[in-house]
Tab-separated table of C-alpha atoms (C1' of nucleotides) in Angstrom:
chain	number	residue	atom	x	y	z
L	1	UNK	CA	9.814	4.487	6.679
L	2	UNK	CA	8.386	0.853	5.938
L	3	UNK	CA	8.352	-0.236	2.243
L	4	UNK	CA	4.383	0.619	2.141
L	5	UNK	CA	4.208	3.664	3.951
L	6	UNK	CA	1.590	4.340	1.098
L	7	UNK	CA	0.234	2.302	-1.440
L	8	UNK	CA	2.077	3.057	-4.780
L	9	UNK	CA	0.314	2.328	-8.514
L	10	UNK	CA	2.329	-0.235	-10.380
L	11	UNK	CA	4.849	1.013	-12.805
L	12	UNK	CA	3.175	1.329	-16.557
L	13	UNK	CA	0.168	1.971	-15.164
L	14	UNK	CA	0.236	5.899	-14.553
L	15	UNK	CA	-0.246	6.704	-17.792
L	16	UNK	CA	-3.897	5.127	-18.085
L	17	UNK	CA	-4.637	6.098	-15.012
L	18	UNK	CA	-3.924	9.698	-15.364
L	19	UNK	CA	-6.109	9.785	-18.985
L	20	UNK	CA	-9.025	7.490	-17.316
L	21	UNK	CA	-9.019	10.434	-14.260
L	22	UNK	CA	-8.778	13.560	-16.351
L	23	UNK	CA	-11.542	11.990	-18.750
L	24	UNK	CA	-13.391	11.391	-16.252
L	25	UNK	CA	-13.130	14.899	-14.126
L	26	UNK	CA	-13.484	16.826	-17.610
L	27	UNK	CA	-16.789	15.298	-18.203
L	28	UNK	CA	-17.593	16.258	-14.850
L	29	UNK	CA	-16.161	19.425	-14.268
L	30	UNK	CA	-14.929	20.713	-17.155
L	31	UNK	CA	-11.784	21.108	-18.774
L	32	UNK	CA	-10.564	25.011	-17.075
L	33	UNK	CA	-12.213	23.888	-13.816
L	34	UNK	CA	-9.917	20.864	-13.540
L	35	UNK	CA	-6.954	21.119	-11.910
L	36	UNK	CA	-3.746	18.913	-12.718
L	37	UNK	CA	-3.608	18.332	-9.322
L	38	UNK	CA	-7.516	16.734	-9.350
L	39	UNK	CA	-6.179	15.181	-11.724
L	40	UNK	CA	-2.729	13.202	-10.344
L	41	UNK	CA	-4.922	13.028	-6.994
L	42	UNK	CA	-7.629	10.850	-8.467
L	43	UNK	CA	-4.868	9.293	-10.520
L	44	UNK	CA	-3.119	8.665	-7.136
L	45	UNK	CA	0.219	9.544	-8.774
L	46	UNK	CA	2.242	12.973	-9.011
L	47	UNK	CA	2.735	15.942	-11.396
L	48	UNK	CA	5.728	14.351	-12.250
L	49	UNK	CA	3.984	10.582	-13.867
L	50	UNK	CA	1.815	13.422	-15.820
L	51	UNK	CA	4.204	15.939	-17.236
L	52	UNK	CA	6.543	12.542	-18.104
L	53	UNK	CA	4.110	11.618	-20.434
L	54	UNK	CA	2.124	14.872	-21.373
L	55	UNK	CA	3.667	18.068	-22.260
L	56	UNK	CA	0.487	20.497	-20.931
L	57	UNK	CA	-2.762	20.232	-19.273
L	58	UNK	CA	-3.931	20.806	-23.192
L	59	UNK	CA	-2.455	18.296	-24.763
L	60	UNK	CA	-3.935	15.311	-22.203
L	61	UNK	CA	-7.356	17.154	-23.441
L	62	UNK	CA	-6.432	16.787	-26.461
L	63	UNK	CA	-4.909	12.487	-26.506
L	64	UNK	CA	-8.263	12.312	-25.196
L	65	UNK	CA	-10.526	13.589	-27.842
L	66	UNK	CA	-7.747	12.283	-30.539
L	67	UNK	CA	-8.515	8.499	-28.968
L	68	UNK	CA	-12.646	8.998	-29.029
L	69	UNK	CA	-12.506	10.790	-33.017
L	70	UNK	CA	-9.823	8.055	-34.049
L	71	UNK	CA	-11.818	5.305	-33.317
L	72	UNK	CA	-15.216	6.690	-34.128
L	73	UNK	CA	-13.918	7.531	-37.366
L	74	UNK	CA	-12.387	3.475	-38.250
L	75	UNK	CA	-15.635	2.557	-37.605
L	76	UNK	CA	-17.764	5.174	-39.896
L	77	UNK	CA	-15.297	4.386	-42.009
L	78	UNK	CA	-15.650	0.254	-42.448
L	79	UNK	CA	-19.553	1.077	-42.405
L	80	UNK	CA	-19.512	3.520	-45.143
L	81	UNK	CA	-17.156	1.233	-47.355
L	82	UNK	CA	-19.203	-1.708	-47.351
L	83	UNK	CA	-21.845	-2.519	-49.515
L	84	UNK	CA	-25.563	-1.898	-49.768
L	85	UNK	CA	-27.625	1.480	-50.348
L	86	UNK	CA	-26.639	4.855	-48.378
L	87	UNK	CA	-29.506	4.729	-46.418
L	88	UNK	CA	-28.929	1.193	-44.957
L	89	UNK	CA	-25.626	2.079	-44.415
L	90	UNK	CA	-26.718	5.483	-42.323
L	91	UNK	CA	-28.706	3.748	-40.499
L	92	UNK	CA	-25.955	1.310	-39.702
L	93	UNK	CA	-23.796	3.820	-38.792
L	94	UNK	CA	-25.844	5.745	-36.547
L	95	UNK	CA	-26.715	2.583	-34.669
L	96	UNK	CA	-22.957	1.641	-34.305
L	97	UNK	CA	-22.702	5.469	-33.431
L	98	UNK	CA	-25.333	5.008	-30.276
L	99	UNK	CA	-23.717	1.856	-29.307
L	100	UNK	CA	-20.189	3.218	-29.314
L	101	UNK	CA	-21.405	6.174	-26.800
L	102	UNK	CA	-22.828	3.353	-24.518
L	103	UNK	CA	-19.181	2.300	-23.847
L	104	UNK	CA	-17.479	6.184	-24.508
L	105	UNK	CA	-20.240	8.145	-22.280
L	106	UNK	CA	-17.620	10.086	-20.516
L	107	UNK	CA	-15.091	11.038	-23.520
L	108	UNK	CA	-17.680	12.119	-25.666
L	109	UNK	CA	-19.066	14.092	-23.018
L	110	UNK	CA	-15.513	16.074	-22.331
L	111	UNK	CA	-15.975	16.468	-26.187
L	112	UNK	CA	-19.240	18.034	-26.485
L	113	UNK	CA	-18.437	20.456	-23.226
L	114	UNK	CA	-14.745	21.547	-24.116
L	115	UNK	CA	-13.592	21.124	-27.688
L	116	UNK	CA	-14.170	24.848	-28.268
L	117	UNK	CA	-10.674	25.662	-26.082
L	118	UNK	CA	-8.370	23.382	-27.902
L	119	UNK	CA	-6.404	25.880	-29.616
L	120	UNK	CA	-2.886	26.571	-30.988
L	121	UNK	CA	-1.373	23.650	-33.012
L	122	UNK	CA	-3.419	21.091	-31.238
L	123	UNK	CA	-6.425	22.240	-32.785
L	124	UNK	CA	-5.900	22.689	-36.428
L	125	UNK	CA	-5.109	18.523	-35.879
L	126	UNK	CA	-8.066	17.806	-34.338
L	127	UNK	CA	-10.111	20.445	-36.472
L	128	UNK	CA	-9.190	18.019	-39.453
L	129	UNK	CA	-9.771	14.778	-37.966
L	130	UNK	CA	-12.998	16.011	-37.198
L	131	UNK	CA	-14.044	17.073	-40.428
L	132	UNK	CA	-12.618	13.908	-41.940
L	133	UNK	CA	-15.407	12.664	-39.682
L	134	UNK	CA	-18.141	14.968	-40.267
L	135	UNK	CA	-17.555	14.442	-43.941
L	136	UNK	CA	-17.462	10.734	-44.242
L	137	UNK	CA	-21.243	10.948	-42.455
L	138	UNK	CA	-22.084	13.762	-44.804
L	139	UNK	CA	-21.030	12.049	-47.901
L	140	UNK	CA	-23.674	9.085	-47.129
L	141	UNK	CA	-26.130	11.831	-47.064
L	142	UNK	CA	-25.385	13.017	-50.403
L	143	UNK	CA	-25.072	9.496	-51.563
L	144	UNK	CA	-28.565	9.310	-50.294
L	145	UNK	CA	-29.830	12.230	-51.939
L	146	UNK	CA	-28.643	11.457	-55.344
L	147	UNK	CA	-30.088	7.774	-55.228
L	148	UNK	CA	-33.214	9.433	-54.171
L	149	UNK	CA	-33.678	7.798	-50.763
L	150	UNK	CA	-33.021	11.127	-49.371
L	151	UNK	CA	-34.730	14.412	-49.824
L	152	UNK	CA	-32.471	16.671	-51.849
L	153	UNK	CA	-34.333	20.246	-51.236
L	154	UNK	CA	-32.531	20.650	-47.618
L	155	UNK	CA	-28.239	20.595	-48.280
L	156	UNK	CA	-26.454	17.764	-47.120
L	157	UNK	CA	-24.379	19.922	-44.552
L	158	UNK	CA	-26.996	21.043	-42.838
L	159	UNK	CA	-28.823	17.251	-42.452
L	160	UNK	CA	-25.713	15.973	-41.048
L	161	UNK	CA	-24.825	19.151	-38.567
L	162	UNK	CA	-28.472	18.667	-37.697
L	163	UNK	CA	-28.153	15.261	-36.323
L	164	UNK	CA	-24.297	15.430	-35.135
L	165	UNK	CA	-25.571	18.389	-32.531
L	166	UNK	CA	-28.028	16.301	-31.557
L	167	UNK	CA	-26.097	13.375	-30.826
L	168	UNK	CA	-23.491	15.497	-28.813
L	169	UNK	CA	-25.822	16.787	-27.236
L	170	UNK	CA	-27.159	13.796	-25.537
L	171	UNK	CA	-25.206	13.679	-22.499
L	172	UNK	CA	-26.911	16.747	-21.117
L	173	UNK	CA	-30.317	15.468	-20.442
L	174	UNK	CA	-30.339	11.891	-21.278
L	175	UNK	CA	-29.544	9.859	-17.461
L	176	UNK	CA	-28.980	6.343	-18.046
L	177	UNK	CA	-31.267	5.659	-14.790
L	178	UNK	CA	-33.939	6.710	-17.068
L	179	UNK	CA	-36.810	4.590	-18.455
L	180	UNK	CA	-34.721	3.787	-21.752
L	181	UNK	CA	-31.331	2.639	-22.315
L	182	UNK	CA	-28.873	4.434	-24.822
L	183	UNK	CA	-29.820	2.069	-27.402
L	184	UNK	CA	-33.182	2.369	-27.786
L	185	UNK	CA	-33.075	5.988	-27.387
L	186	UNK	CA	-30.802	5.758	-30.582
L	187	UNK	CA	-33.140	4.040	-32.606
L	188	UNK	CA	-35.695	6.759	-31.477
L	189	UNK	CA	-33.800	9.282	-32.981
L	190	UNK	CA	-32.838	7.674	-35.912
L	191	UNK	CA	-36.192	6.926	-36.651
L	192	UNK	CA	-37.228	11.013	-35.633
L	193	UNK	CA	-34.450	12.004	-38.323
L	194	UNK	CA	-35.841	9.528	-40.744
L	195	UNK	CA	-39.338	10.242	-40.884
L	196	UNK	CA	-39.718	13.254	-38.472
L	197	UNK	CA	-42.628	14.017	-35.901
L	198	UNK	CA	-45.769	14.603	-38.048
L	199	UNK	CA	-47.534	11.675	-38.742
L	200	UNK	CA	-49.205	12.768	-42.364
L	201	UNK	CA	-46.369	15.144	-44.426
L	202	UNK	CA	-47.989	17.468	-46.072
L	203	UNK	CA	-48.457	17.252	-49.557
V	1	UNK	CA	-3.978	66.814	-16.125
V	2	UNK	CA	-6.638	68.589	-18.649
V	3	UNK	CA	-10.282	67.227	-18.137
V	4	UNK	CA	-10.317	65.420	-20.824
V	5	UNK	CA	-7.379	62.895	-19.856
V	6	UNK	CA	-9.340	59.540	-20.915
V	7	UNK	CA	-12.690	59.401	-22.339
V	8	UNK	CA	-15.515	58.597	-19.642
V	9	UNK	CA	-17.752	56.324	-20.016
V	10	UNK	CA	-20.964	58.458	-18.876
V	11	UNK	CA	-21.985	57.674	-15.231
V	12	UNK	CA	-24.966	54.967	-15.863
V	13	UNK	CA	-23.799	53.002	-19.216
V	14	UNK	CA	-21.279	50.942	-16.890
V	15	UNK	CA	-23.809	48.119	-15.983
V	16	UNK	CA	-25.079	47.920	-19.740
V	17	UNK	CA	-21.463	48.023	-20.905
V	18	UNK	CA	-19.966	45.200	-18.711
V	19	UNK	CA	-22.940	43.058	-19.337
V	20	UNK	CA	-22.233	43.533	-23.424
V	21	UNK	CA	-18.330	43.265	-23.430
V	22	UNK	CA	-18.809	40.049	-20.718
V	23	UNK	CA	-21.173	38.384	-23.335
V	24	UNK	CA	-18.678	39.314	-26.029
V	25	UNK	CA	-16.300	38.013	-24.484
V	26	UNK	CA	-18.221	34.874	-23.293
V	27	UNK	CA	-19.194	33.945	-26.307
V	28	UNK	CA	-15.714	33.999	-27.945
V	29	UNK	CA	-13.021	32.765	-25.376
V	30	UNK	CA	-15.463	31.228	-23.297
V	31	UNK	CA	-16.246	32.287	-19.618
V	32	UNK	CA	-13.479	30.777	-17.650
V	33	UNK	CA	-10.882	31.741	-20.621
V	34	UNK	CA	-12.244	35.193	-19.936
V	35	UNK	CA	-10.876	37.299	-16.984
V	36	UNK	CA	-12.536	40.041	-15.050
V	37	UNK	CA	-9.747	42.491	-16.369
V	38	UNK	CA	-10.323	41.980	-19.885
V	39	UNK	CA	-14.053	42.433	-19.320
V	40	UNK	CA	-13.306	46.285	-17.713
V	41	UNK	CA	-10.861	46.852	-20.422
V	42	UNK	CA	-13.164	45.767	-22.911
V	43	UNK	CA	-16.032	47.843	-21.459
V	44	UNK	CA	-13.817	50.483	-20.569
V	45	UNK	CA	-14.729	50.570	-16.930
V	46	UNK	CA	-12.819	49.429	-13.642
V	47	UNK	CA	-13.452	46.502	-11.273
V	48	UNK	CA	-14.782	48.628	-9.036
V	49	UNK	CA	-17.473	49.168	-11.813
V	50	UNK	CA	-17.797	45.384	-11.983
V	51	UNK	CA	-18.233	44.148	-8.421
V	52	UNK	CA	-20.636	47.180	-7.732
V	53	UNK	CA	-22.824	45.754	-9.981
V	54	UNK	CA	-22.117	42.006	-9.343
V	55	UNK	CA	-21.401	40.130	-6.586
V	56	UNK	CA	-19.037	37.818	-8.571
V	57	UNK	CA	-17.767	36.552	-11.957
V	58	UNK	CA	-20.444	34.006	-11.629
V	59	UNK	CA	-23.120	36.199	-11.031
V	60	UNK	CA	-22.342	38.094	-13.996
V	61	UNK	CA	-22.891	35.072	-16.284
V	62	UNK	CA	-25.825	33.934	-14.372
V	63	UNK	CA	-27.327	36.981	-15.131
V	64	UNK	CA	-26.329	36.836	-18.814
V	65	UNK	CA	-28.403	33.593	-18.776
V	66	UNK	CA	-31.454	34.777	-17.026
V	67	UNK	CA	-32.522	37.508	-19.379
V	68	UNK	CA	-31.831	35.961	-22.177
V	69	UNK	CA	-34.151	32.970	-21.121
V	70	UNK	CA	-37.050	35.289	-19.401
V	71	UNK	CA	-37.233	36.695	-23.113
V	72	UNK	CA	-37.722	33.623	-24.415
V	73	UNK	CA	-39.650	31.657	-22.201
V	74	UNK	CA	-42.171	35.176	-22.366
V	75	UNK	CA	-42.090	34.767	-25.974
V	76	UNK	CA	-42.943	31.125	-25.878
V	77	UNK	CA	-45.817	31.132	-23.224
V	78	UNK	CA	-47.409	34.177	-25.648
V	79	UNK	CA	-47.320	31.616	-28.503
V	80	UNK	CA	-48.334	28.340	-26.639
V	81	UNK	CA	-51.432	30.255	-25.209
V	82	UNK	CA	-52.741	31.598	-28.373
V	83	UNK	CA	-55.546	29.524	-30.302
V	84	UNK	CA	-55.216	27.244	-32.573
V	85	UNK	CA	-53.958	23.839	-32.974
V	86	UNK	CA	-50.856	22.237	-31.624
V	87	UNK	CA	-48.966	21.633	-34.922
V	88	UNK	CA	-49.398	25.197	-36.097
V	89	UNK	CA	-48.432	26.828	-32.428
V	90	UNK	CA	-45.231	24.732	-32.446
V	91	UNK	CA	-44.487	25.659	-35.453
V	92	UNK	CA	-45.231	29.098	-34.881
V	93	UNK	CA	-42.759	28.950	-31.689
V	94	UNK	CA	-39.835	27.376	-33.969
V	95	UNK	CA	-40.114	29.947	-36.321
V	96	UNK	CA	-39.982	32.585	-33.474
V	97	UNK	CA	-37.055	30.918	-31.814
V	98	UNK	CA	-35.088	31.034	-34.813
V	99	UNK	CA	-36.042	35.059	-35.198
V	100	UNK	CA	-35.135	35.394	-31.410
V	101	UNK	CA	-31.862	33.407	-32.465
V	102	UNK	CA	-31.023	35.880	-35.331
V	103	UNK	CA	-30.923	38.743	-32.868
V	104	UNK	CA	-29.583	37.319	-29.864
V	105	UNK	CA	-26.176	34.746	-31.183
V	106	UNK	CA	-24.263	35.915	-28.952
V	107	UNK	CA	-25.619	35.022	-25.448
V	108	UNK	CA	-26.454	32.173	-27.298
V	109	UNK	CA	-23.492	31.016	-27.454
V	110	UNK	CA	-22.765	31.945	-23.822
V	111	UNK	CA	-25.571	29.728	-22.494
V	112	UNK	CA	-24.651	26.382	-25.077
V	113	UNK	CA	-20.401	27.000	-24.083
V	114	UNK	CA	-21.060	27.621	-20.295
V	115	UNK	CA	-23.866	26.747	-19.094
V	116	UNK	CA	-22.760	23.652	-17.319
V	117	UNK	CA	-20.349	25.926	-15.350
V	118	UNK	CA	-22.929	27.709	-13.127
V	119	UNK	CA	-23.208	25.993	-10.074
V	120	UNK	CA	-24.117	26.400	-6.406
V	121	UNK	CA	-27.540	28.611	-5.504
V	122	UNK	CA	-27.477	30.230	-9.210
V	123	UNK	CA	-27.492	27.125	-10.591
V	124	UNK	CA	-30.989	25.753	-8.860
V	125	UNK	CA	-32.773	29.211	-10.521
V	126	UNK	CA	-31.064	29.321	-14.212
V	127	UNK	CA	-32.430	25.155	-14.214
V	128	UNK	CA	-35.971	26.248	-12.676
V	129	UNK	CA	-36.420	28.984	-15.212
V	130	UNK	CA	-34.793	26.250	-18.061
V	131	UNK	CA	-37.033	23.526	-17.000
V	132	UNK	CA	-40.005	25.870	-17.245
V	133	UNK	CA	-39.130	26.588	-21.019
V	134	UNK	CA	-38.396	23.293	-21.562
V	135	UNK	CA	-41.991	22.382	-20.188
V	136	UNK	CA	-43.915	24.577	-22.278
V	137	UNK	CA	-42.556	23.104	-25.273
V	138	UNK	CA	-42.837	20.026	-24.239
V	139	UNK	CA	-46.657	20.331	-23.342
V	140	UNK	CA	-47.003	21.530	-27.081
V	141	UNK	CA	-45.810	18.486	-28.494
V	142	UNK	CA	-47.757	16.305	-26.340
V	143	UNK	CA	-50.710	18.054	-27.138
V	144	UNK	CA	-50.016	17.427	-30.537
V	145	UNK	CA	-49.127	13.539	-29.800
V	146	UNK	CA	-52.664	13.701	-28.250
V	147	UNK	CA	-54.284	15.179	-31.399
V	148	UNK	CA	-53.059	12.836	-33.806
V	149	UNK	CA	-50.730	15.035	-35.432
V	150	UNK	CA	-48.026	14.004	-34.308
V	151	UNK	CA	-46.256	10.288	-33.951
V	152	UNK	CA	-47.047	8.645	-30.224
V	153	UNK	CA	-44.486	6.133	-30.376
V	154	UNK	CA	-41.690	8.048	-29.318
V	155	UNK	CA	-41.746	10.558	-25.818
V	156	UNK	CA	-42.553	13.970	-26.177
V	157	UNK	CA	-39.135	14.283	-24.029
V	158	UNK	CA	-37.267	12.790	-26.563
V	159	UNK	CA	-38.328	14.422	-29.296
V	160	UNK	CA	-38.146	17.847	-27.444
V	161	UNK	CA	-34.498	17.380	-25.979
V	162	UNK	CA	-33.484	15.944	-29.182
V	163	UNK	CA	-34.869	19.426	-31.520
V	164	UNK	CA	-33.431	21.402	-28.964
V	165	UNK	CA	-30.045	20.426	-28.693
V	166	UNK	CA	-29.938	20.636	-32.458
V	167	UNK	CA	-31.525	24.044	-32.496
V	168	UNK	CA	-28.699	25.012	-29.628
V	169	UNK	CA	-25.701	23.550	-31.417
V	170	UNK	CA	-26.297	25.559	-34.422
V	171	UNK	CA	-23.757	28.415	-33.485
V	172	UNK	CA	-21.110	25.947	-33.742
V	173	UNK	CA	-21.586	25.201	-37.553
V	174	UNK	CA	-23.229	27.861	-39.028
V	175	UNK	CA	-21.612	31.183	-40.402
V	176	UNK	CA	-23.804	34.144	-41.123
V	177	UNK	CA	-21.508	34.778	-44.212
V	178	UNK	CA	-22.431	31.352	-45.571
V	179	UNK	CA	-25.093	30.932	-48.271
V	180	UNK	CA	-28.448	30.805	-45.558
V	181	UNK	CA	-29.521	33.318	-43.434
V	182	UNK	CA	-30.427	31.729	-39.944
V	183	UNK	CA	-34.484	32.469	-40.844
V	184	UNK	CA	-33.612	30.545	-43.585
V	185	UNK	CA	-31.753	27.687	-41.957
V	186	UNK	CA	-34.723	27.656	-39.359
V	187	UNK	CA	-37.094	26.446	-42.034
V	188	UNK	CA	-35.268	24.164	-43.097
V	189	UNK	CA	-34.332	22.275	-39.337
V	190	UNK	CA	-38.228	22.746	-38.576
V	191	UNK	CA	-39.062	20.935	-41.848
V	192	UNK	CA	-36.561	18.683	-41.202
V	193	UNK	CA	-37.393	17.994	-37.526
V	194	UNK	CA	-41.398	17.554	-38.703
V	195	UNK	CA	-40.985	15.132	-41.844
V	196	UNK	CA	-37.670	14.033	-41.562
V	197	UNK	CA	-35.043	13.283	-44.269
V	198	UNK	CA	-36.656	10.019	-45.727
V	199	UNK	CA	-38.485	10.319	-48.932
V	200	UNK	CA	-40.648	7.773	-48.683
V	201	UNK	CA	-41.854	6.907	-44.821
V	202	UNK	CA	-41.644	3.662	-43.948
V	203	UNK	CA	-45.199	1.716	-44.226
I	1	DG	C1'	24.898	0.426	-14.930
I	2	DC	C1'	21.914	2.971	-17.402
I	3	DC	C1'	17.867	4.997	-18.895
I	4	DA	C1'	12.820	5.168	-18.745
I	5	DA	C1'	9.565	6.013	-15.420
I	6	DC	C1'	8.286	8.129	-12.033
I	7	DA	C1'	8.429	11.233	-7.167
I	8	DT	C1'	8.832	15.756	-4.640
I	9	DA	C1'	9.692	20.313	-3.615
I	10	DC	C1'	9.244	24.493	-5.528
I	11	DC	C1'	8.294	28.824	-8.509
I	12	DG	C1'	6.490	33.012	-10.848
I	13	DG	C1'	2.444	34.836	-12.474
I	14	DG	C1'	-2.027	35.984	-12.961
I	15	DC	C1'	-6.392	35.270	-11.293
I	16	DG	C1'	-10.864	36.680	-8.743
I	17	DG	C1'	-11.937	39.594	-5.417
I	18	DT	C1'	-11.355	43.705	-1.836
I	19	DC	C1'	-11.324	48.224	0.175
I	20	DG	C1'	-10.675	52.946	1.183
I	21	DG	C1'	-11.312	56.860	-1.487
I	22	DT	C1'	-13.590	60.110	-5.081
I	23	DT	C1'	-17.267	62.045	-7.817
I	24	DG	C1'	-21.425	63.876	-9.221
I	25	DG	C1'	-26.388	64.050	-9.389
I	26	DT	C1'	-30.397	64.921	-6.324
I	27	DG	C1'	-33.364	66.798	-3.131
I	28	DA	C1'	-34.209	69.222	1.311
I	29	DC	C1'	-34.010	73.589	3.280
I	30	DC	C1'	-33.725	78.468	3.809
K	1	DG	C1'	-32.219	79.660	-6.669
K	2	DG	C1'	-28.160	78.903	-4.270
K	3	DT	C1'	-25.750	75.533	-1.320
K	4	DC	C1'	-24.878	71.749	1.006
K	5	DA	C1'	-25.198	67.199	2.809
K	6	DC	C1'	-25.701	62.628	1.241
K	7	DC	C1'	-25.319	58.412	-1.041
K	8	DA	C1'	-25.272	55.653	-5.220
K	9	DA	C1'	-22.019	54.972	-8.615
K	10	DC	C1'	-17.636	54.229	-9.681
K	11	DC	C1'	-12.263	54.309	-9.294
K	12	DG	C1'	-7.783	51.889	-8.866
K	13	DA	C1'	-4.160	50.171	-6.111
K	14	DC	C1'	-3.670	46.163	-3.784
K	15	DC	C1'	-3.913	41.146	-1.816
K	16	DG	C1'	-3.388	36.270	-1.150
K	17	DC	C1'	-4.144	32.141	-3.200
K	18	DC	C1'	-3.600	28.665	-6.318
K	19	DC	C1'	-2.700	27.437	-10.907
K	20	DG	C1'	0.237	25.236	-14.661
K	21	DG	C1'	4.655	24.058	-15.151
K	22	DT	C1'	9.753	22.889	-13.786
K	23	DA	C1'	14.122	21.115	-11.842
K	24	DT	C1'	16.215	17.818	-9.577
K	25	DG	C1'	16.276	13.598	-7.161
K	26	DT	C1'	15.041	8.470	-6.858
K	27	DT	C1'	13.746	3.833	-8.340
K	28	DG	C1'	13.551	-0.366	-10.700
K	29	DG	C1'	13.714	-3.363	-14.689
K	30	DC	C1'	16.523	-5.074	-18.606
DNA sequence: GCCAACATACCGGGCGGTCGGTTGGTGACC
DNA sequence: GGTCACCAACCGACCGCCCGGTATGTTGGC
């Protein structure tokens, strides 16, 4: 009837919104108990702004967690390439790693709950990004071990799985109202995987 | 036709064999990937079977979650009231948890996957009983921070969320056909989460 | 005027859940 | 020790809803 009979999002804008609504219900909800129309709701566009630029429900999942690894991995990826010994630089990384999650709470979260259902084509992509990942953090490790900053009787793989889950894991207990902030808690467990709990190691 | 048209299951097995082929299931598509049909066919029962046994879909996982956490908050409390000190209990406890691990993957894997799914009245229970596990090993590592043998500076919260979530993770890397058994793999994390991965602590 | 960039109405399927019926073990009673 | 009523335990056809996805129409900027 009149020319705002509802507000309408800008043109060029749908797309962003659409990914910063499904993020955001995904960490919330979950990936199968989101619906595409949550989705274009909270988006306030239509099924047709989201099937213009996505071709399924699983591939938005899936731009989302290829965003997060892409840019988590650039990162790893200057820190490990600079100079200085493997431990410095794990310790670097895992503090860049805590602050990154301070600003990408939500994607990592839709990570942790539901990268287990990508499947299909989308995953064996992801599947390898990750592990391009995983490996560049695991590689430190073994730099670490050989230089002897590390301990070498416990594999490398299992070091870095150890503190990966961990990490993922965060978003299910840690609550930002809490007593510490993100950052500090990473520096906690840094310093946990470091030197562990007990205060004399046995000899 | 003849009596023998399909193979019954014996009147009596059809709880035991939904719960089995629903944690199955579960554990490898993931609850809401699962249906209720596959779970009949699987257990080679009918719906009927199903919802005589369980009010919903929901219920059915909520259950899978219970018993598997009675067991091992049982287990725990058994450990974390024997004698002896703190250090050695915990210890004790991790070891146990990894044993309880080795037999029980599956619903495991069920409870890390889904867990975020239950909701509504189940959900205040499964996070009572969770909280109470939680607690008790909690309460073990602050009696240890209060003994000396373990470091104050960082929360007994911390540290247990943090070995938890690693210990919880673990079906998502680790392959019983690799090189470590999980007993195996247990020493390891629990050496890891009580020295760390630094050779030489920090003075 | 033309093609992205959307909007809107619509669809077939499969999902969780239901409901009247059947079966078989159990115990009370003679 | 036969039989018979009874009620869990279980069967299986069925339902309505809502989901992901589509087909076609509309708009606006270059």
């Amino acid at each position: 009837m009149t020319e705002q009979d509802r507000p309408r999002v800008p043109r060029g804008q749908a797309r962003d919104r659409i990914v910063a609504a499904a993020t955001e219900l995904f960490a919330r909800l979950g990936y199968e108990a989101t619906t595409t129309r949550q989705i274009v709701e909270a988006a306030q566009v239509t099924k047709g702004a989201l099937y213009h630029w996505f071709s399924s429900k699983e591939e938005l999942l899936t731009s989302i967690y290829r965003e997060l690894l892409a840019e988590q991995t650039a990162r790893l990826e200057a820190i490990a390439a600079a100079d200085g010994p493997a431990d410095v630089r794990l310790h670097r990384a895992v503090s860049d790693l805590f602050t990154h999650m301070d600003e990408h709470a939500e994607p990592l979260t839709v990570w942790a709950r539901s990268m287990h259902l990508v499947a299909g084509e989308h995953a064996a992509a992801v599947r390898a990004e990750r592990r391009r990942y995983q490996h560049l953090f695991q590689d430190l490790v073994e730099e670490g071990q050989k230089t002897g900053a590390f301990r070498p009787d416990v594999p490398a793989s299992v070091i870095t799985n150890t503190f990966l889950s961990s990490v993922v894991q965060i978003h299910r207990w840690f609550r930002s109202q809490g007593p510490l902030t993100r950052r500090e808690l990473g520096e906690q467990m840094v310093s946990l995987f470091l030197d562990g709990v007990r205060v004399v190691p046995a000899g």
